[in-house]
Coordinates of C-alpha atoms and ligand atoms in Angstrom, one line a residue:
X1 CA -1.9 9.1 -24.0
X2 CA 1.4 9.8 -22.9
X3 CA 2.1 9.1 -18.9
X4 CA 5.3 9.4 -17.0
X5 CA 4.8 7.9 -13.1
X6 CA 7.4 9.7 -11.1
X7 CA 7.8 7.6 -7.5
X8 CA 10.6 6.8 -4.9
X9 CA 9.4 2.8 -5.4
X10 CA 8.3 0.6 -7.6
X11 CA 8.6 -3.1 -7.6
X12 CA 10.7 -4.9 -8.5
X13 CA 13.3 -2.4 -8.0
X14 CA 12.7 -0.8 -4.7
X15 CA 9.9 -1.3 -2.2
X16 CA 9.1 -1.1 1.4
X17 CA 5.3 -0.9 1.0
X18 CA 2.1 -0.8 -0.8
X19 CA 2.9 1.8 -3.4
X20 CA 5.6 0.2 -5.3
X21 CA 3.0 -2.3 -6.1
X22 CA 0.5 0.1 -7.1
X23 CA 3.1 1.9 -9.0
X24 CA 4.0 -1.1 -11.0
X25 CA 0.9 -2.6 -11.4
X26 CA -1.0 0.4 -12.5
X27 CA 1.6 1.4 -14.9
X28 CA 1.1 -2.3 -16.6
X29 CA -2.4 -1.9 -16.5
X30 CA -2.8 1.4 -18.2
X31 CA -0.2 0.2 -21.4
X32 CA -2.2 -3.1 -21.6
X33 CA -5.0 -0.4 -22.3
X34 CA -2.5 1.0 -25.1
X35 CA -1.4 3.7 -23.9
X36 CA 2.6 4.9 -23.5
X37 CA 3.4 5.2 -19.5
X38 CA 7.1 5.3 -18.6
X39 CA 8.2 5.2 -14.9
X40 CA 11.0 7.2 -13.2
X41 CA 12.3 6.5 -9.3
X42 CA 15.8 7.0 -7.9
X43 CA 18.8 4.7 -8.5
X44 CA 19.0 3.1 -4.9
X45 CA 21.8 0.9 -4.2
X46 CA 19.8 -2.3 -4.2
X47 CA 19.6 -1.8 -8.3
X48 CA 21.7 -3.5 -10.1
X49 CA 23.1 -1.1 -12.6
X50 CA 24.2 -4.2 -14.8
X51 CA 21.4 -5.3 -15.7
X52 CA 20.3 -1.7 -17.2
X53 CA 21.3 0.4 -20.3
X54 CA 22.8 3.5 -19.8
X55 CA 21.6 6.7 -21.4
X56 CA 24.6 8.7 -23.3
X57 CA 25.8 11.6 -21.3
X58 CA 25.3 13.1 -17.8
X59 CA 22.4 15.1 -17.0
X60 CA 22.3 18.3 -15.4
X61 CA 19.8 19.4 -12.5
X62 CA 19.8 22.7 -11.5
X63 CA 19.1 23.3 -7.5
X64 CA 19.1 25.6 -5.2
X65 CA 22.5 26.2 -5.0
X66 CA 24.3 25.4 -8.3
X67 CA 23.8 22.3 -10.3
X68 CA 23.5 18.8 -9.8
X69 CA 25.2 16.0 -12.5
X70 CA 23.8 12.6 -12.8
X71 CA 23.5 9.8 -14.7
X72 CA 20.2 7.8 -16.1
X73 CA 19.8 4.2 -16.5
X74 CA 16.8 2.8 -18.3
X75 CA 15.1 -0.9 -18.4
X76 CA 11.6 -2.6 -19.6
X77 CA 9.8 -3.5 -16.9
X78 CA 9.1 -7.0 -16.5
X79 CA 5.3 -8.3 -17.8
X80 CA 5.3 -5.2 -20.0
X81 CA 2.8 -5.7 -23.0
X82 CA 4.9 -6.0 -26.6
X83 CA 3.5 -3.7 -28.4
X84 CA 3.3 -1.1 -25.9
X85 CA 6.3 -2.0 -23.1
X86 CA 6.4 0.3 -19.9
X87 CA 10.5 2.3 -20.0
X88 CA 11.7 2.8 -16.7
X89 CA 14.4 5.3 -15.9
X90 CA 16.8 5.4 -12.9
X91 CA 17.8 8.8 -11.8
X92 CA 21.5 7.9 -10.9
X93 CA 23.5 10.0 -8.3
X94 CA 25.9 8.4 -5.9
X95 CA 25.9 10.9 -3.1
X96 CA 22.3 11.0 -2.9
X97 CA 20.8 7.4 -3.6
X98 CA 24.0 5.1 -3.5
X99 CA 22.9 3.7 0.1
X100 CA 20.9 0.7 1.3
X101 CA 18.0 2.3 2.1
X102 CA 15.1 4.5 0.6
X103 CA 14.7 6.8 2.9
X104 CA 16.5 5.9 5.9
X105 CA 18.5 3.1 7.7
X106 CA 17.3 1.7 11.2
X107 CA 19.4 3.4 12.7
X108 CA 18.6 6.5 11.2
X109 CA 14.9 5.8 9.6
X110 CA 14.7 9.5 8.0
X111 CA 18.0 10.5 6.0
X112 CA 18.8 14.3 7.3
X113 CA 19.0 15.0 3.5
X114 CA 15.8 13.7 2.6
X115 CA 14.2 17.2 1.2
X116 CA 17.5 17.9 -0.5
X117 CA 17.8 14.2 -2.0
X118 CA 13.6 14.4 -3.2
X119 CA 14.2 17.8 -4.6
X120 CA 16.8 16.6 -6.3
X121 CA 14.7 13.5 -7.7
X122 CA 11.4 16.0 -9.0
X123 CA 13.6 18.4 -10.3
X124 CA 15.5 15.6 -12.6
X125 CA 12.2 14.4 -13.5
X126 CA 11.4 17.5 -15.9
X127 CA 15.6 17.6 -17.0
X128 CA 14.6 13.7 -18.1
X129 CA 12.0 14.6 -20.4
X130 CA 14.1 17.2 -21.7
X131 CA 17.0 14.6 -22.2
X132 CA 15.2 12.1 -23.6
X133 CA 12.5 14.3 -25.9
X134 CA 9.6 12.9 -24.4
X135 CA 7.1 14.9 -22.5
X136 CA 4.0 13.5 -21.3
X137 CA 0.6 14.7 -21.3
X138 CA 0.3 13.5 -17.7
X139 CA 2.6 13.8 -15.0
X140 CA 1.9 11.5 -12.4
X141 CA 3.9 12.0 -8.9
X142 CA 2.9 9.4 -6.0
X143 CA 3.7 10.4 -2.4
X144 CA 5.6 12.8 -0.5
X145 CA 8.7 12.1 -2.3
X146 CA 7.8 12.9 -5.8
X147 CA 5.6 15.7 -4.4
X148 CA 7.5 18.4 -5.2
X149 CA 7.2 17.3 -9.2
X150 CA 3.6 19.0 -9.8
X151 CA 4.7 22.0 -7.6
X152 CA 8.0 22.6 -10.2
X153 CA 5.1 22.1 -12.9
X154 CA 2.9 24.8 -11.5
X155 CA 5.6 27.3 -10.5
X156 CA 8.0 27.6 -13.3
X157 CA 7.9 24.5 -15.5
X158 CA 5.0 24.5 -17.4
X159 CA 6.8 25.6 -20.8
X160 CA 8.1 24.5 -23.9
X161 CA 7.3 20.7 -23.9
X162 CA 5.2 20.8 -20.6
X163 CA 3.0 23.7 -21.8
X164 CA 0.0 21.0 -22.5
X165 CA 1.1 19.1 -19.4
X166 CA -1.2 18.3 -16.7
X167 CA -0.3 16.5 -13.1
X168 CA -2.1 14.0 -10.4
X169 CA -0.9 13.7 -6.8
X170 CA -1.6 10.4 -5.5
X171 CA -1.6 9.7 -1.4
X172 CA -0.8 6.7 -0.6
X173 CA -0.8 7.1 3.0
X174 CA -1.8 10.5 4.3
X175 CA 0.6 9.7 7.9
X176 CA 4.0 10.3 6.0
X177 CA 4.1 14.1 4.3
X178 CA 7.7 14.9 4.3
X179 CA 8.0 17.3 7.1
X180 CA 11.2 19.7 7.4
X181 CA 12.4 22.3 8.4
X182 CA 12.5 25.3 6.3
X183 CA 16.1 25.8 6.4
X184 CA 16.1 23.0 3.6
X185 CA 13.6 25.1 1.3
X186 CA 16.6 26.4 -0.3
X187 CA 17.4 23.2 -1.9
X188 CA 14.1 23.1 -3.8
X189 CA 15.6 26.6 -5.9
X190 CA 12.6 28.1 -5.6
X191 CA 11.4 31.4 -4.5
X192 CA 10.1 32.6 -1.3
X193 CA 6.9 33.3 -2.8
X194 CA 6.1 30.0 -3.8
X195 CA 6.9 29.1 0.0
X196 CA 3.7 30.5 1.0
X197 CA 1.7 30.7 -2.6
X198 CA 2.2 26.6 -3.2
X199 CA 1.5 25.9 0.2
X200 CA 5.0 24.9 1.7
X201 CA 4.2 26.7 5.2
X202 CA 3.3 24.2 7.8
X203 CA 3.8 25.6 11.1
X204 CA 7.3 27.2 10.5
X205 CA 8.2 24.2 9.0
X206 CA 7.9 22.8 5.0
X207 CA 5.6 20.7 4.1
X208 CA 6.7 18.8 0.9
X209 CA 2.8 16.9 0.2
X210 CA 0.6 19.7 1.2
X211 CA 2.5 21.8 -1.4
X212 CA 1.8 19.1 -3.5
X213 CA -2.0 18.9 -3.0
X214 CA -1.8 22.3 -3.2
X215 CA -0.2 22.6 -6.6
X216 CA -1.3 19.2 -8.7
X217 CA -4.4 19.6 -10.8
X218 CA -5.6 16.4 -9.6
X219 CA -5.8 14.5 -6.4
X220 CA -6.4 10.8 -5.3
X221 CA -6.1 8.5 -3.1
X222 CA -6.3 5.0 -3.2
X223 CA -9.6 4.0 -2.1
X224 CA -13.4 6.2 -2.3
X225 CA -14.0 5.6 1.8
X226 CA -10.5 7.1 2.2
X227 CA -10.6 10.3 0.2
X228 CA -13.9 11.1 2.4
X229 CA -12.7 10.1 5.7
X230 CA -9.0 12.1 5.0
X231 CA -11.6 15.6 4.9
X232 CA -12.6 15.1 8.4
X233 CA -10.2 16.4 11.1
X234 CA -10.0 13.0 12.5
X235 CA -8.4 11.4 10.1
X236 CA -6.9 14.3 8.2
X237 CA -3.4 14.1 9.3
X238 CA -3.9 18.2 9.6
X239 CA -3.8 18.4 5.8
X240 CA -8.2 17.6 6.2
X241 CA -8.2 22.0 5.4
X242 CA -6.7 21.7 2.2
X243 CA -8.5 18.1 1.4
X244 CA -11.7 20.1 1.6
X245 CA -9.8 23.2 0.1
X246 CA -9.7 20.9 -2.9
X247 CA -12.2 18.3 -2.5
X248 CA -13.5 19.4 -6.3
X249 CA -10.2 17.7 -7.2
X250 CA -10.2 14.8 -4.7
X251 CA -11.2 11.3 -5.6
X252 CA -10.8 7.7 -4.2
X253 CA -9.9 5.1 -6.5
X254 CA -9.6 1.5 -5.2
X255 CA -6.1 -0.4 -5.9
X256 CA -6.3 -3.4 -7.6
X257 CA -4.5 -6.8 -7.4
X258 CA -2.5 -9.0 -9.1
X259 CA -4.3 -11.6 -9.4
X260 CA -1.3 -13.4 -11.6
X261 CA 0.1 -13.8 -7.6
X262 CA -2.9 -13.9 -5.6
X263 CA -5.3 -16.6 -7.3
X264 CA -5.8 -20.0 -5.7
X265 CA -6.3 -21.4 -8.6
X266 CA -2.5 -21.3 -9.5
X267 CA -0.8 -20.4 -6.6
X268 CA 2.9 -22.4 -6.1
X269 CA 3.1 -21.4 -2.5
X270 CA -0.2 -23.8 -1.6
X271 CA -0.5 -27.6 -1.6
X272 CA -3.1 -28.0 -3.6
X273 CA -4.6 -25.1 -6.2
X274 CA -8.8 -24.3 -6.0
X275 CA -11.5 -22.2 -6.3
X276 CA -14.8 -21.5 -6.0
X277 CA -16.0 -24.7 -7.8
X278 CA -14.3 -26.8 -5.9
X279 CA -12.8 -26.1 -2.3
X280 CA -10.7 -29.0 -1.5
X281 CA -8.0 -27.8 -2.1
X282 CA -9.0 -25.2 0.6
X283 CA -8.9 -27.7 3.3
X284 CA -5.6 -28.9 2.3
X285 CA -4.0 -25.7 2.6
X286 CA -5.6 -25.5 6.2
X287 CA -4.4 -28.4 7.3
X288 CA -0.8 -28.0 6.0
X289 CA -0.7 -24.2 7.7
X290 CA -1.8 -26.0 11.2
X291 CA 1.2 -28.3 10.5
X292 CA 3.6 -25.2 9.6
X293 CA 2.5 -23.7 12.5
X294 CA 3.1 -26.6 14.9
X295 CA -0.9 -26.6 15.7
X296 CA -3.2 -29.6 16.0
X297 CA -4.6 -31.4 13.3
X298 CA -8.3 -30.9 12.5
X299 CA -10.4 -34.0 13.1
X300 CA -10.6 -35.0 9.5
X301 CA -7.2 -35.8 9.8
X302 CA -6.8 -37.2 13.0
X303 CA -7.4 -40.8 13.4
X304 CA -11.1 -41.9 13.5
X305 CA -11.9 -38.9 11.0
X306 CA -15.3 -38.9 9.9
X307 CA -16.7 -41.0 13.4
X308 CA -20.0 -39.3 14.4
X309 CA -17.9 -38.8 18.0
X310 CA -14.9 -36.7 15.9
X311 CA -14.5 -32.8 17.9
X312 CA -15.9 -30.2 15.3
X313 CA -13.2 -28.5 12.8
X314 CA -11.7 -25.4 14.7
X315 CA -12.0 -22.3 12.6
X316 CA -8.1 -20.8 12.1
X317 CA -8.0 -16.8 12.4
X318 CA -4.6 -15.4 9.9
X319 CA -2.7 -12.5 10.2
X320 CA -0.2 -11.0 8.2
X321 CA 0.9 -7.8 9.5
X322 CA 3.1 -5.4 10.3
X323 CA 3.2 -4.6 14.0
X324 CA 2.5 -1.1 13.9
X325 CA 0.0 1.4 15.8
X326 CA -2.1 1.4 12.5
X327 CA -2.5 -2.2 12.5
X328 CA -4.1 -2.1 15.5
X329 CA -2.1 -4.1 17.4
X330 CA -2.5 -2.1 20.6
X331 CA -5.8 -3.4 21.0
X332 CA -4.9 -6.4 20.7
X333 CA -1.5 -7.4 21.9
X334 CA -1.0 -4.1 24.1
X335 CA 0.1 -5.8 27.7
X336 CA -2.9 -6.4 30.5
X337 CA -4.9 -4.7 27.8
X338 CA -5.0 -5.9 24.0
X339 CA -8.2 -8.7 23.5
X340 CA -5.7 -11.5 21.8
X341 CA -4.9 -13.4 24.9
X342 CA -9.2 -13.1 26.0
X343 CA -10.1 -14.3 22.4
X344 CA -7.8 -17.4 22.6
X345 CA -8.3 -18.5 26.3
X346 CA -12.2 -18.3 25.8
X347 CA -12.8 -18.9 22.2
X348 CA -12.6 -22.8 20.6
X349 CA -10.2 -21.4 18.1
X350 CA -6.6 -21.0 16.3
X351 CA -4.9 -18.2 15.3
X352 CA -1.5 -17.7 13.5
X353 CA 0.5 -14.9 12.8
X354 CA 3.4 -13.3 10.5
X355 CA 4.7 -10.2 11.3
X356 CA 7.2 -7.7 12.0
X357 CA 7.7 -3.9 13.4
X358 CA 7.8 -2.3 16.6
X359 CA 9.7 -4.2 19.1
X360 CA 7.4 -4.2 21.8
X361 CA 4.6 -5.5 19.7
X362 CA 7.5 -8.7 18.7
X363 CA 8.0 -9.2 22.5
X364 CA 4.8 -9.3 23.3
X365 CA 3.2 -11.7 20.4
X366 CA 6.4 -14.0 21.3
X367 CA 5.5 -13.9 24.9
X368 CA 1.8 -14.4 24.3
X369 CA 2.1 -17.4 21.6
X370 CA 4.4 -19.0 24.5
X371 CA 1.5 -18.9 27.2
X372 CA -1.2 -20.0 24.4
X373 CA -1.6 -23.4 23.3
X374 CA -3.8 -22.1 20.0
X375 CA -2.1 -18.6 19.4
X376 CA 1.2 -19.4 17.3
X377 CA 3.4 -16.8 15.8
X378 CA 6.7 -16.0 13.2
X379 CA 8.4 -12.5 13.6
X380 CA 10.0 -12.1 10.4
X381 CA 8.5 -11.4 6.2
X382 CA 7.6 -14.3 4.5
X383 CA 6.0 -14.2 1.0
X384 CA 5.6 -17.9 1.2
X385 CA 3.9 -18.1 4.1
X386 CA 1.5 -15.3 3.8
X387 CA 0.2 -17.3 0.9
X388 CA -0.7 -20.3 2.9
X389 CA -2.3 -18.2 5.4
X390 CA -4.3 -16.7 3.2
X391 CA -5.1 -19.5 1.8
X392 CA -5.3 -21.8 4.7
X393 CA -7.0 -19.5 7.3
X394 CA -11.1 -19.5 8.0
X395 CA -10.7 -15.8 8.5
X396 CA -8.3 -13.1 8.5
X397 CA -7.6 -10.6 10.8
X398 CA -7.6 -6.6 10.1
X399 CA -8.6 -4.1 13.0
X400 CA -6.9 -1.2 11.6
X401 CA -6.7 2.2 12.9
X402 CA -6.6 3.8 9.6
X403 CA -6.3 1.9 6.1
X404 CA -5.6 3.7 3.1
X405 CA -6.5 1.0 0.8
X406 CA -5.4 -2.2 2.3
X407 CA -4.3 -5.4 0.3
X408 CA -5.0 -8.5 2.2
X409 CA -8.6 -7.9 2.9
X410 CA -8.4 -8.4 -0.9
X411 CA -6.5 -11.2 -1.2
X412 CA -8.5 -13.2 1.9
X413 CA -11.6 -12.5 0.0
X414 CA -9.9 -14.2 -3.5
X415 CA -8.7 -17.2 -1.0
X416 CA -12.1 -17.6 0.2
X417 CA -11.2 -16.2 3.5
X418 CA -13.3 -13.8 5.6
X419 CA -11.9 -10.9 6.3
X420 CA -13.1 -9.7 10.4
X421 CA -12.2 -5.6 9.5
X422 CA -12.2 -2.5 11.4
X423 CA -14.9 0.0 9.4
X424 CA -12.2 2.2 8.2
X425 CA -10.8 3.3 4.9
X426 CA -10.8 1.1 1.8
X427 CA -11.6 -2.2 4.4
X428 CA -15.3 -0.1 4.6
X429 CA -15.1 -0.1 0.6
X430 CA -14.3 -3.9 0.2
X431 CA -15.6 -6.2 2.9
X432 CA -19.4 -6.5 3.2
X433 CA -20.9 -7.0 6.8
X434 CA -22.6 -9.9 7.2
X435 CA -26.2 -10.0 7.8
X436 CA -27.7 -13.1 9.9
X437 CA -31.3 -12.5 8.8
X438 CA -30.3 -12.3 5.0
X439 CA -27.1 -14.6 4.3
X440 CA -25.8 -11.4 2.4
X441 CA -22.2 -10.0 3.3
X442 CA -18.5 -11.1 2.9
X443 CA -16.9 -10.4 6.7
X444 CA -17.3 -9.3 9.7
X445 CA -17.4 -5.6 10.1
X446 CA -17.1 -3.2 13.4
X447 CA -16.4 0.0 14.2
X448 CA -15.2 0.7 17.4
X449 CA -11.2 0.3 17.7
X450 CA -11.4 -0.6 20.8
X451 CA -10.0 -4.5 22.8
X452 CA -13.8 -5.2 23.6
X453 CA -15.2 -4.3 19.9
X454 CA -12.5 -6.9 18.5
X455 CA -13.3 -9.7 21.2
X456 CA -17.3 -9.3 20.7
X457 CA -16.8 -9.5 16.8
X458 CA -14.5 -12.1 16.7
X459 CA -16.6 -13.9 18.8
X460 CA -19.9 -13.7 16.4
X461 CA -17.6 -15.3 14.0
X462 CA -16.6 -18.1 15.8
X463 CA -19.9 -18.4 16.7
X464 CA -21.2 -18.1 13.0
X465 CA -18.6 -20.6 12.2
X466 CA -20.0 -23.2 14.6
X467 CA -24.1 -22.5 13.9
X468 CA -24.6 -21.2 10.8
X469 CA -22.1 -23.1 8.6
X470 CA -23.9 -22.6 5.2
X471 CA -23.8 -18.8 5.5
X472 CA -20.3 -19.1 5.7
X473 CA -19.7 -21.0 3.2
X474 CA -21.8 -18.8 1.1
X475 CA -20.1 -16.0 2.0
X476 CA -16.5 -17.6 0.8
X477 CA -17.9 -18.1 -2.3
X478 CA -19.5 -14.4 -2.5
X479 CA -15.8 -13.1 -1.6
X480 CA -14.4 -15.1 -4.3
X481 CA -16.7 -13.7 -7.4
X482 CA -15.5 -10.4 -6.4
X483 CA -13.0 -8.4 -9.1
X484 CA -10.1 -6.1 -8.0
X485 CA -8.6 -6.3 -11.1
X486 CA -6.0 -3.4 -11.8
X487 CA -7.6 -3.3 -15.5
X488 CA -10.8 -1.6 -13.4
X489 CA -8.9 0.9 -11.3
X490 CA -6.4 2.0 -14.7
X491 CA -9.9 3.1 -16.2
X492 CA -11.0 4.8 -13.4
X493 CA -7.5 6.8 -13.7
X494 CA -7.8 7.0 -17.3
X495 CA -11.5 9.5 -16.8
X496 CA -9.4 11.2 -14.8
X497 CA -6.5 11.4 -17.3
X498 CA -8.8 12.3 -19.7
X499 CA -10.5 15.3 -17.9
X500 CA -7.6 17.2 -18.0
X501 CA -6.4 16.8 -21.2
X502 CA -10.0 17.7 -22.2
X503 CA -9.6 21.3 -20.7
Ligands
ADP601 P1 0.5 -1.8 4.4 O1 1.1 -1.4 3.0 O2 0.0 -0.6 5.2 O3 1.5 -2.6 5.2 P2 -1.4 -3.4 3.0 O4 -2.4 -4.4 3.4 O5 -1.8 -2.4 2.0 O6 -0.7 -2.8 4.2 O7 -0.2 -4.3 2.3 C1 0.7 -5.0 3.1 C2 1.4 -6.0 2.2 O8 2.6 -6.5 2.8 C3 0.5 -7.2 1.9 O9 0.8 -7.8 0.7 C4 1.0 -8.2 3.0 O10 0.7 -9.5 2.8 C5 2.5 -7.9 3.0 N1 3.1 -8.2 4.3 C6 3.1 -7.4 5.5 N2 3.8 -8.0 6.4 C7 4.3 -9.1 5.9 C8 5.1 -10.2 6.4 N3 5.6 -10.2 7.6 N4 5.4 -11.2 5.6 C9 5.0 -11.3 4.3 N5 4.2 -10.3 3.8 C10 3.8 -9.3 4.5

């Protein structure tokens, strides 16, 4: 089959979340399975335009408003499979992507020309295929960026080569939709019909992904819980109507991980490589995370280790985060009311964390971790040292407001870590709660977002930790047998690939 991904990310070219990975990673799977995927995204500054081939000729995209020129780069991207190798194609136009960021700056986080720069993008996406004499079976647009690519496909494209084309819309995160005002329509070049027919109209404003959920055959999102809790008003971002509208057409598949980069067993970031056969390794990684961190050594490493008088081994809590709203960092770091500073001052117990965002949150962790003996914290982004928490941390952290799909409940469970989740999107989907009577479950599951509901169930797993040792340890080793490969999720994509080629 025959699949172009059009996205504004994909690592390693351009990322500032989640769906460049997926993106990538899903792309890799699905050739691996033998089929032809090729990937188109901007040409952001940040891409080093040496290191690509150049396609002969500019390329023409017409807009609203005249015609746009551009030029295309192209590249394999890295890990792709021999026989089958996954093109990518860089959409090249200086005024619109020749600037450090993707969509904004911090000083100015949402270009003013982001509709104009996006329309631009979807449009070139059909003038590639046109270029290059290649038109895919499936056109696969991710995000509020690239939603505007099944709307062209719908309302004027599907001709000549894209007669047998079909499209998927995949949310990523349903809180970003690409909201404008209408004054910008024009840019798209397409009537004022379509305005109101594919579902633009949102509130006197435009609304580039609910004309894409409108107008794609298909819709997903990336985990099952997700897709069913975006249809209730709650958690529907306002776009819950047309979720329902086309909940036929609305699935949740999980993301996968690499597990090339997140696998204990051959992981360069940790002291010692292990896994479920032998933990050791485990313990090594704890104890050089407590060092990192400037914490005390456990007792097996103090002096007198092993003494029938040595203190008990304190359970370390990780994070890795970014200190946003959705995090939930509110609840717990929010001043005179989040449950961090409780949980530390009452609890025999460590906990570390890595993280960056809102700069109230940064204050606030800095200011705690100073009054806090066993709270230590580093404001910055670390791939390194996310790996050793992982790794090195009892349990990890995670009491989202809303998660999409969520990654490092996935990796804590491959590091043998228990995840301590909020019951919420795909952290429901991938973190069994643990049952005292039984031994079952993989982590500690609640459901109220509230500073309490985090304090009582951090608490039961301290206090699982210190009285009911071997159901901890067998719920490590449950976590590890688990598979989020991405082989898993491409199939899952591939049914629905194949259901619309069917028809
Ligand atoms: P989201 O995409 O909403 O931030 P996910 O759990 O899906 O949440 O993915 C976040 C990814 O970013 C994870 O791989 C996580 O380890 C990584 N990450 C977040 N903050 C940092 C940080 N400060 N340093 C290193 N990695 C980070």
């Amino acid at each position: 089959m025959k699949i172009l991904m059009a996205s504004s990310e994909a690592v390693p070219y351009a990322k500032t979340g989640g769906l460049a990975d997926a993106v990538s990673a899903l792309s890799l799977a699905l050739a691996k399975l033998g089929h032809e995927v090729r990937i188109v995204i901007p040409r952001y500054y940040s891409v080093d335009r040496s290191k690509l081939r150049q396609l002969e000729g500019a390329m023409g995209v017409p807009m609203g408003g005249g015609e746009e020129w551009s030029a295309v780069y192209t590249t394999s991207l890295p890990g792709s499979p021999k026989k089958t190798p996954v093109q990518v194609y860089f959409i090249d136009h200086e005024n619109f992507f020749g600037r450090d960021g993707i969509y904004g700056t911090p000083s100015e986080p949402d270009f003013l020309d982001n509709p104009r720069r996006f329309a631009f993008f979807s449009k070139a996406v059909f003038q590639l295929c046109r270029k290059i004499g290649w038109y895919p079976d499936i056109l696969h647009a991710h995000d509020w960026p690239a939603a505007l690519v099944p709307v062209y496909l719908k309302f004027g494209e599907r001709r000549e080569g894209f007669s047998q084309t079909a499209s998927v819309l995949t949310v990523h995160n349903l809180g970003y939709q690409g909201i404008y005002s209408r004054d910008n329509y024009y840019f798209t070049g397409l009537g004022w019909n379509t305005f109101y027919n594919a579902g633009f109209e949102d509130w006197n404003m435009m609304n580039l992904l609910k004309a894409g959920l409108y107008s794609a055959d298909k819709l997903n999102t990336v985990s099952p819980n997700y897709a069913e809790e975006t249809k209730i008003q709650a958690h529907g971002f306002r776009l819950d109507g047309v979720l329902r509208y086309r909940s036929a057409d609305y699935s949740g598949i999980l993301n996968g991980i690499d597990s090339g980069i997140w696998n204990p067993a051959k992981d360069p970031h940790i002291p010692a490589p292990y896994s479920a056969k032998d933990l050791s390794g485990k313990a090594k990684a704890k104890e050089a995370l407590r060092k990192e961190f400037g914490l005390p050594p456990g007792p097996e490493s103090s002096a007198g280790a092993g003494s029938r008088a040595s203190p008990p081994e304190v359970p370390v809590i990780g994070m890795v985060t970014r200190l946003v709203g959705q995090k939930g960092v509110g609840e717990l770091f929010g001043p005179g009311y989040g449950s961090a500073f409780s949980i530390c001052r009452d609890m025999n117990v460590q906990l570390v964390l890595l993280g960056s965002g809102e700069g109230w949150c940064e204050h606030e962790v800095m200011n705690l971790s100073s009054r806090l003996s066993n709270f230590k914290a580093r404001i910055g982004y670390s791939e390194k040292l996310s790996h050793l928490i992982e790794a090195g941390s009892d349990f990890f952290l995670m009491p989202s407001q809303y998660e999409p799909c969520g990654l490092n409940q996935m990796y804590s469970l491959a590091y043998g870590t228990l995840p301590i989740v909020r019951n919420t999107g795909g952290l429901a989907d991938t973190v069994e709660k643990f049952n005292q009577e039984t031994g079952t479950g993989t982590g500690f599951v609640f459901d109220d977002l509230t500073p309490s509901a985090i304090y009582n169930t951090v608490g039961w797993a301290v206090w699982a930790y210190y009285n009911r040792r071997p159901q901890i340890e067998a719920m490590r080793l449950a976590g590890m047998k688990q598979n989020f490969s991405w082989e898993n999720s491409a199939k899952k994509y591939m049914e629905i690939y194949e259901g619309l080629v069917k028809n």
